[in-house]
Amino acid sequence: MVGFNSTSFHPATFQLTGFPGQEAVYHWIAIPFVVLYVTAVVGNCLVLCIVWADRRLHQPMYLFLCMLSVNDLGMALSTLPTVLGTFLFHFTDIAFNSCLAQMFFIHLFSHIDSGILVAMAFDRFVAICNPLRYGTILTHPRIVRIGLAVVIKGTSTIIPFPFLIKRLPICKSNVLSHAYCLHSDMIRLACADLTVNNVYGLFTIVFTFGLDSLFIIFSYIKILKTVLNIASHEQRLTALNTCISHICAVLLFFVPITSLSVIHRFGKNVPHVVQILMSYVYLFVPPVLNPVIYSVKTKEIRKGIFRLFSRDIM
């Protein structure tokens, strides 16, 4: 029997779900998740250490990269307890308020991630379209203000979610579809009018991901126009090469989240396992691959890694 709060009709706990029917091999499924978590934590910490240790990297591009790494660490750590608890130890119960807290942080880091990618697009826009004023436009105090603005915007947008869920009577079930808590997954268990939740959820998607993606697209249209006006073919390639890592990070973030949204709304006949896998891709792939991409494509980060390990060897 599921315990309910008699005044608000909330379950005492939610039951998390990994891959239904595969419980006997959860210990094997846990192995790739452990590898992903270790890769994400080590990779992002490595980027932070390299930028912190080398004052020559205390430039706008790398400071924004540090913000992205901190946010990716937050995203990875917000899902780690329940995902590993589910697959390693078969701990599937999570308290109602703990589930709300996890849901809040997962969505918060996702929204902040989007804002940081916009800030990084602005950085590339200024660097290529107005290089002579790059240092005067993106000063350290202004970068701090941009970071704070991204955090405040994300927090103010996500804060209503826990309260919108707490007002709902959860009475259909207490079984969630994933090994972590999401707003869309929790409200489907409510037996009440979901108009407010759905409308506000759509508003946050359009206000955050929609506007952010439009700003990024606009920035790259301006960047492309500027690059095409450069006479030297070699200089054009050099300018575009500075954007490759950011473009990859944008695609890693927006393609999975867009695909997942489309599947949730229109893919009624899509197998449930595909939805589960897409949700894991959306949460795990960016924190794992972002530091890899920047390490491979950014010469200064590569040099920092070589210096760090050569120092350790010596």
Coordinates of C-alpha atoms in Angstrom, one line a residue:
M1 CA 0.0 0.0 0.0
V2 CA 1.1 3.5 -0.8
G3 CA 1.1 5.9 2.1
F4 CA -0.8 9.2 1.4
N5 CA -0.9 12.5 3.2
S6 CA -4.6 12.7 4.1
T7 CA -4.9 16.5 3.7
S8 CA -3.1 17.0 0.4
F9 CA -3.3 13.5 -1.1
H10 CA 0.4 13.3 -1.8
P11 CA 2.1 9.9 -1.7
A12 CA 4.7 9.5 1.1
T13 CA 7.1 8.2 -1.5
F14 CA 7.4 7.8 -5.3
Q15 CA 8.7 4.6 -6.8
L16 CA 11.5 5.2 -9.4
T17 CA 11.8 3.0 -12.5
G18 CA 14.9 2.0 -14.4
F19 CA 14.2 -0.3 -17.3
P20 CA 11.0 -2.3 -16.6
G21 CA 11.5 -6.0 -16.9
Q22 CA 15.3 -5.8 -16.7
E23 CA 15.7 -5.8 -13.0
A24 CA 17.8 -8.9 -13.0
V25 CA 20.6 -7.3 -15.0
Y26 CA 20.5 -3.9 -13.3
H27 CA 24.0 -4.4 -12.0
W28 CA 25.2 -4.7 -15.6
I29 CA 23.2 -1.7 -16.7
A30 CA 24.8 0.3 -13.8
I31 CA 28.3 -0.1 -15.4
P32 CA 27.8 2.3 -18.3
F33 CA 26.2 4.8 -15.9
V34 CA 29.1 4.6 -13.5
V35 CA 31.5 5.2 -16.5
L36 CA 29.4 8.2 -17.7
Y37 CA 29.3 9.8 -14.2
V38 CA 33.1 9.3 -13.7
T39 CA 33.8 10.7 -17.1
A40 CA 31.5 13.7 -16.6
V41 CA 32.9 14.6 -13.1
V42 CA 36.6 14.0 -14.1
G43 CA 36.3 15.8 -17.4
N44 CA 34.6 18.9 -16.1
C45 CA 36.8 19.1 -13.0
L46 CA 39.8 18.9 -15.3
V47 CA 38.6 21.8 -17.4
L48 CA 38.0 23.9 -14.2
C49 CA 41.5 23.1 -12.8
I50 CA 43.2 23.9 -16.1
V51 CA 41.5 27.3 -16.5
W52 CA 42.0 28.1 -12.8
A53 CA 45.7 27.2 -12.9
D54 CA 46.6 29.2 -16.0
R55 CA 46.0 33.0 -15.7
R56 CA 46.3 33.3 -19.5
L57 CA 43.0 31.4 -19.8
H58 CA 41.2 33.9 -17.6
Q59 CA 39.5 35.2 -20.8
P60 CA 35.7 35.5 -21.5
M61 CA 35.6 32.3 -23.6
Y62 CA 37.2 30.1 -21.0
L63 CA 35.3 31.8 -18.1
F64 CA 32.0 30.9 -19.8
L65 CA 33.4 27.4 -20.4
C66 CA 34.0 27.2 -16.6
M67 CA 30.3 28.2 -16.0
L68 CA 29.2 25.4 -18.4
S69 CA 31.5 22.9 -16.6
V70 CA 30.1 23.9 -13.2
N71 CA 26.6 23.5 -14.5
D72 CA 27.3 20.2 -16.1
L73 CA 28.7 19.0 -12.8
G74 CA 25.5 20.1 -11.1
M75 CA 23.4 18.3 -13.7
A76 CA 25.3 15.1 -13.3
L77 CA 25.3 15.2 -9.4
S78 CA 21.6 16.0 -9.3
T79 CA 20.7 12.6 -10.9
L80 CA 23.6 10.5 -9.5
P81 CA 22.0 9.4 -6.1
T82 CA 18.8 8.0 -7.5
V83 CA 20.2 6.6 -10.8
L84 CA 23.0 4.7 -9.1
G85 CA 20.7 3.8 -6.2
T86 CA 18.2 2.3 -8.6
F87 CA 20.6 0.3 -10.7
L88 CA 23.3 -0.6 -8.2
F89 CA 21.3 -1.2 -5.0
H90 CA 17.7 -1.5 -6.2
F91 CA 16.7 1.5 -4.0
T92 CA 13.6 2.7 -5.9
D93 CA 11.7 4.7 -3.3
I94 CA 12.2 8.5 -3.0
A95 CA 10.4 10.7 -0.5
F96 CA 7.8 13.1 -2.0
N97 CA 9.7 16.3 -1.0
S98 CA 13.1 14.8 -2.1
C99 CA 11.6 14.1 -5.5
L100 CA 10.4 17.7 -5.7
A101 CA 13.9 18.9 -4.9
Q102 CA 15.5 16.7 -7.5
M103 CA 13.0 17.7 -10.1
F104 CA 13.7 21.4 -9.3
F105 CA 17.5 21.0 -9.7
I106 CA 17.3 18.9 -12.9
H107 CA 15.1 21.5 -14.6
L108 CA 17.1 24.4 -13.1
F109 CA 20.5 23.2 -14.4
S110 CA 18.9 22.5 -17.8
H111 CA 17.6 26.1 -18.0
I112 CA 20.9 27.5 -16.8
D113 CA 22.7 25.4 -19.4
S114 CA 20.6 27.0 -22.1
G115 CA 21.4 30.5 -20.8
I116 CA 25.1 29.7 -20.7
L117 CA 25.1 28.6 -24.3
V118 CA 23.5 31.9 -25.2
A119 CA 26.2 33.8 -23.3
M120 CA 28.9 31.7 -25.2
A121 CA 27.2 32.6 -28.5
F122 CA 27.3 36.2 -27.5
D123 CA 31.0 35.8 -26.7
R124 CA 31.7 34.3 -30.2
F125 CA 29.6 37.1 -31.8
V126 CA 31.6 39.9 -30.2
A127 CA 35.0 38.1 -30.8
I128 CA 34.3 37.7 -34.5
C129 CA 32.0 40.7 -35.4
N130 CA 33.6 43.3 -33.1
P131 CA 37.1 42.0 -32.2
L132 CA 38.6 45.4 -31.4
R133 CA 36.2 46.0 -28.6
Y134 CA 36.1 42.4 -27.3
G135 CA 38.1 43.1 -24.2
T136 CA 36.1 46.3 -23.4
I137 CA 32.7 44.7 -23.9
L138 CA 33.3 41.4 -22.1
T139 CA 35.0 42.6 -19.0
H140 CA 35.3 40.4 -15.9
P141 CA 32.6 42.3 -14.0
R142 CA 30.2 42.1 -17.0
I143 CA 30.9 38.4 -17.3
V144 CA 29.9 37.9 -13.6
R145 CA 26.7 39.9 -14.2
I146 CA 25.9 37.8 -17.2
G147 CA 26.4 34.6 -15.1
L148 CA 24.2 35.9 -12.3
A149 CA 21.5 37.0 -14.8
V150 CA 21.5 33.5 -16.3
V151 CA 21.1 31.9 -12.8
I152 CA 18.4 34.4 -11.7
K153 CA 16.4 33.9 -14.9
G154 CA 16.6 30.1 -14.6
T155 CA 15.8 30.0 -10.9
S156 CA 12.8 32.4 -11.2
T157 CA 11.4 30.4 -14.1
I158 CA 11.7 27.0 -12.3
I159 CA 10.6 28.0 -8.7
P160 CA 6.9 27.7 -9.5
F161 CA 7.2 24.1 -10.5
P162 CA 7.3 22.5 -7.0
F163 CA 4.4 24.6 -5.8
L164 CA 2.4 23.8 -8.9
I165 CA 2.9 20.1 -8.2
K166 CA 2.2 20.3 -4.5
R167 CA -1.3 21.7 -5.1
L168 CA -2.2 18.6 -7.2
P169 CA -3.7 15.5 -5.6
I170 CA -1.5 12.6 -6.7
C171 CA -3.8 9.6 -6.7
K172 CA -3.4 7.6 -9.9
S173 CA -0.2 5.9 -8.9
N174 CA 3.2 6.6 -7.3
V175 CA 5.3 4.9 -10.0
L176 CA 7.5 7.3 -12.1
S177 CA 8.8 6.4 -15.5
H178 CA 12.5 7.1 -14.8
A179 CA 15.2 6.7 -12.2
Y180 CA 14.8 10.4 -11.4
C181 CA 12.1 13.0 -11.0
L182 CA 10.8 15.2 -13.8
H183 CA 7.9 17.7 -13.8
S184 CA 6.1 16.1 -16.8
D185 CA 6.4 12.6 -15.2
M186 CA 5.1 13.7 -11.9
I187 CA 2.0 15.6 -13.1
R188 CA 0.8 12.6 -15.2
L189 CA 0.0 10.9 -11.9
A190 CA -2.4 13.6 -10.8
C191 CA -6.1 13.3 -10.9
A192 CA -6.9 17.0 -11.4
D193 CA -7.1 19.7 -14.0
L194 CA -3.5 20.1 -15.4
T195 CA -4.2 23.2 -17.5
V196 CA -2.1 25.5 -15.3
N197 CA 0.9 23.0 -15.2
N198 CA 0.7 22.4 -18.9
V199 CA 0.4 26.0 -19.9
Y200 CA 3.2 27.1 -17.5
G201 CA 5.4 24.2 -18.7
L202 CA 4.9 25.3 -22.3
F203 CA 5.6 28.9 -21.4
T204 CA 9.0 27.9 -19.8
I205 CA 10.0 25.9 -22.8
V206 CA 9.2 28.8 -25.2
F207 CA 10.5 31.5 -22.9
T208 CA 13.8 29.6 -22.2
F209 CA 14.7 27.1 -24.9
G210 CA 12.7 28.8 -27.7
L211 CA 14.1 32.3 -27.2
D212 CA 17.6 31.0 -26.4
S213 CA 17.8 29.0 -29.6
L214 CA 16.5 31.9 -31.7
F215 CA 19.2 34.2 -30.2
I216 CA 21.9 31.6 -30.9
I217 CA 20.7 31.2 -34.5
F218 CA 20.6 35.0 -34.9
S219 CA 24.2 35.3 -33.5
Y220 CA 25.5 32.7 -35.9
I221 CA 23.8 34.4 -38.9
K222 CA 25.6 37.6 -38.0
I223 CA 28.8 35.6 -37.5
L224 CA 28.5 33.9 -40.8
K225 CA 27.9 37.2 -42.6
T226 CA 31.0 38.7 -41.0
V227 CA 33.1 35.6 -41.8
L228 CA 32.1 35.6 -45.5
N229 CA 33.2 39.2 -45.8
I230 CA 36.7 38.2 -44.7
A231 CA 39.0 38.2 -47.8
S232 CA 41.4 35.5 -46.7
H233 CA 40.2 31.9 -46.9
E234 CA 42.6 30.9 -44.2
Q235 CA 41.3 33.7 -41.9
R236 CA 37.7 32.6 -42.5
L237 CA 38.5 29.0 -41.5
T238 CA 40.4 30.2 -38.4
A239 CA 37.3 32.4 -37.4
L240 CA 34.9 29.5 -37.9
N241 CA 37.1 27.0 -36.1
T242 CA 36.8 29.1 -32.9
C243 CA 33.0 28.4 -33.1
I244 CA 33.1 24.6 -33.7
S245 CA 33.2 23.6 -30.0
H246 CA 30.3 25.9 -29.1
I247 CA 28.3 24.7 -32.1
C248 CA 28.8 21.1 -31.0
A249 CA 27.8 22.0 -27.4
V250 CA 24.6 23.6 -28.7
L251 CA 23.7 20.6 -30.8
L252 CA 24.4 18.2 -27.9
F253 CA 22.0 20.2 -25.8
F254 CA 19.2 21.2 -28.1
V255 CA 18.9 18.1 -30.4
P256 CA 18.1 15.6 -27.5
I257 CA 15.8 18.0 -25.6
T258 CA 13.9 18.9 -28.8
S259 CA 13.7 15.2 -29.8
L260 CA 12.4 14.3 -26.3
S261 CA 9.8 17.0 -26.4
V262 CA 8.5 15.9 -29.8
I263 CA 8.4 12.2 -28.7
H264 CA 6.4 13.1 -25.5
R265 CA 3.9 15.2 -27.4
F266 CA 3.5 13.4 -30.7
G267 CA 5.2 10.0 -30.4
K268 CA 2.3 8.1 -28.8
N269 CA 3.3 4.9 -30.7
V270 CA 7.0 5.2 -29.9
P271 CA 8.2 2.3 -27.7
H272 CA 8.6 3.3 -24.0
V273 CA 12.2 2.1 -24.0
V274 CA 13.0 4.7 -26.7
Q275 CA 11.6 7.5 -24.5
I276 CA 13.6 6.3 -21.6
L277 CA 16.8 6.1 -23.6
M278 CA 16.2 9.6 -25.1
S279 CA 15.7 11.1 -21.6
Y280 CA 19.0 9.6 -20.5
V281 CA 20.7 11.0 -23.6
Y282 CA 19.3 14.4 -22.8
L283 CA 20.6 14.3 -19.2
F284 CA 23.9 12.5 -19.6
V285 CA 25.4 13.2 -23.0
P286 CA 26.1 17.0 -22.7
P287 CA 27.9 16.8 -19.3
V288 CA 30.0 13.9 -20.6
L289 CA 30.9 15.1 -24.1
N290 CA 31.2 18.9 -23.5
P291 CA 34.6 18.7 -21.8
V292 CA 35.8 16.1 -24.4
I293 CA 34.8 18.4 -27.3
Y294 CA 36.5 21.4 -25.8
S295 CA 39.6 19.4 -24.9
V296 CA 39.9 18.1 -28.5
K297 CA 39.0 21.3 -30.4
T298 CA 40.5 24.0 -28.1
K299 CA 44.3 24.2 -28.4
E300 CA 44.8 26.0 -25.1
I301 CA 42.8 23.4 -23.2
R302 CA 44.8 20.6 -24.8
K303 CA 48.1 22.4 -23.9
G304 CA 46.8 22.8 -20.3
I305 CA 46.1 19.0 -20.1
F306 CA 49.5 18.1 -21.4
R307 CA 51.2 20.5 -18.9
L308 CA 49.1 19.1 -16.1
F309 CA 50.0 15.5 -16.8
S310 CA 53.6 16.1 -17.7
R311 CA 54.0 17.9 -14.4
D312 CA 52.5 14.9 -12.6
I313 CA 54.8 12.5 -14.4
M314 CA 57.9 14.6 -13.5

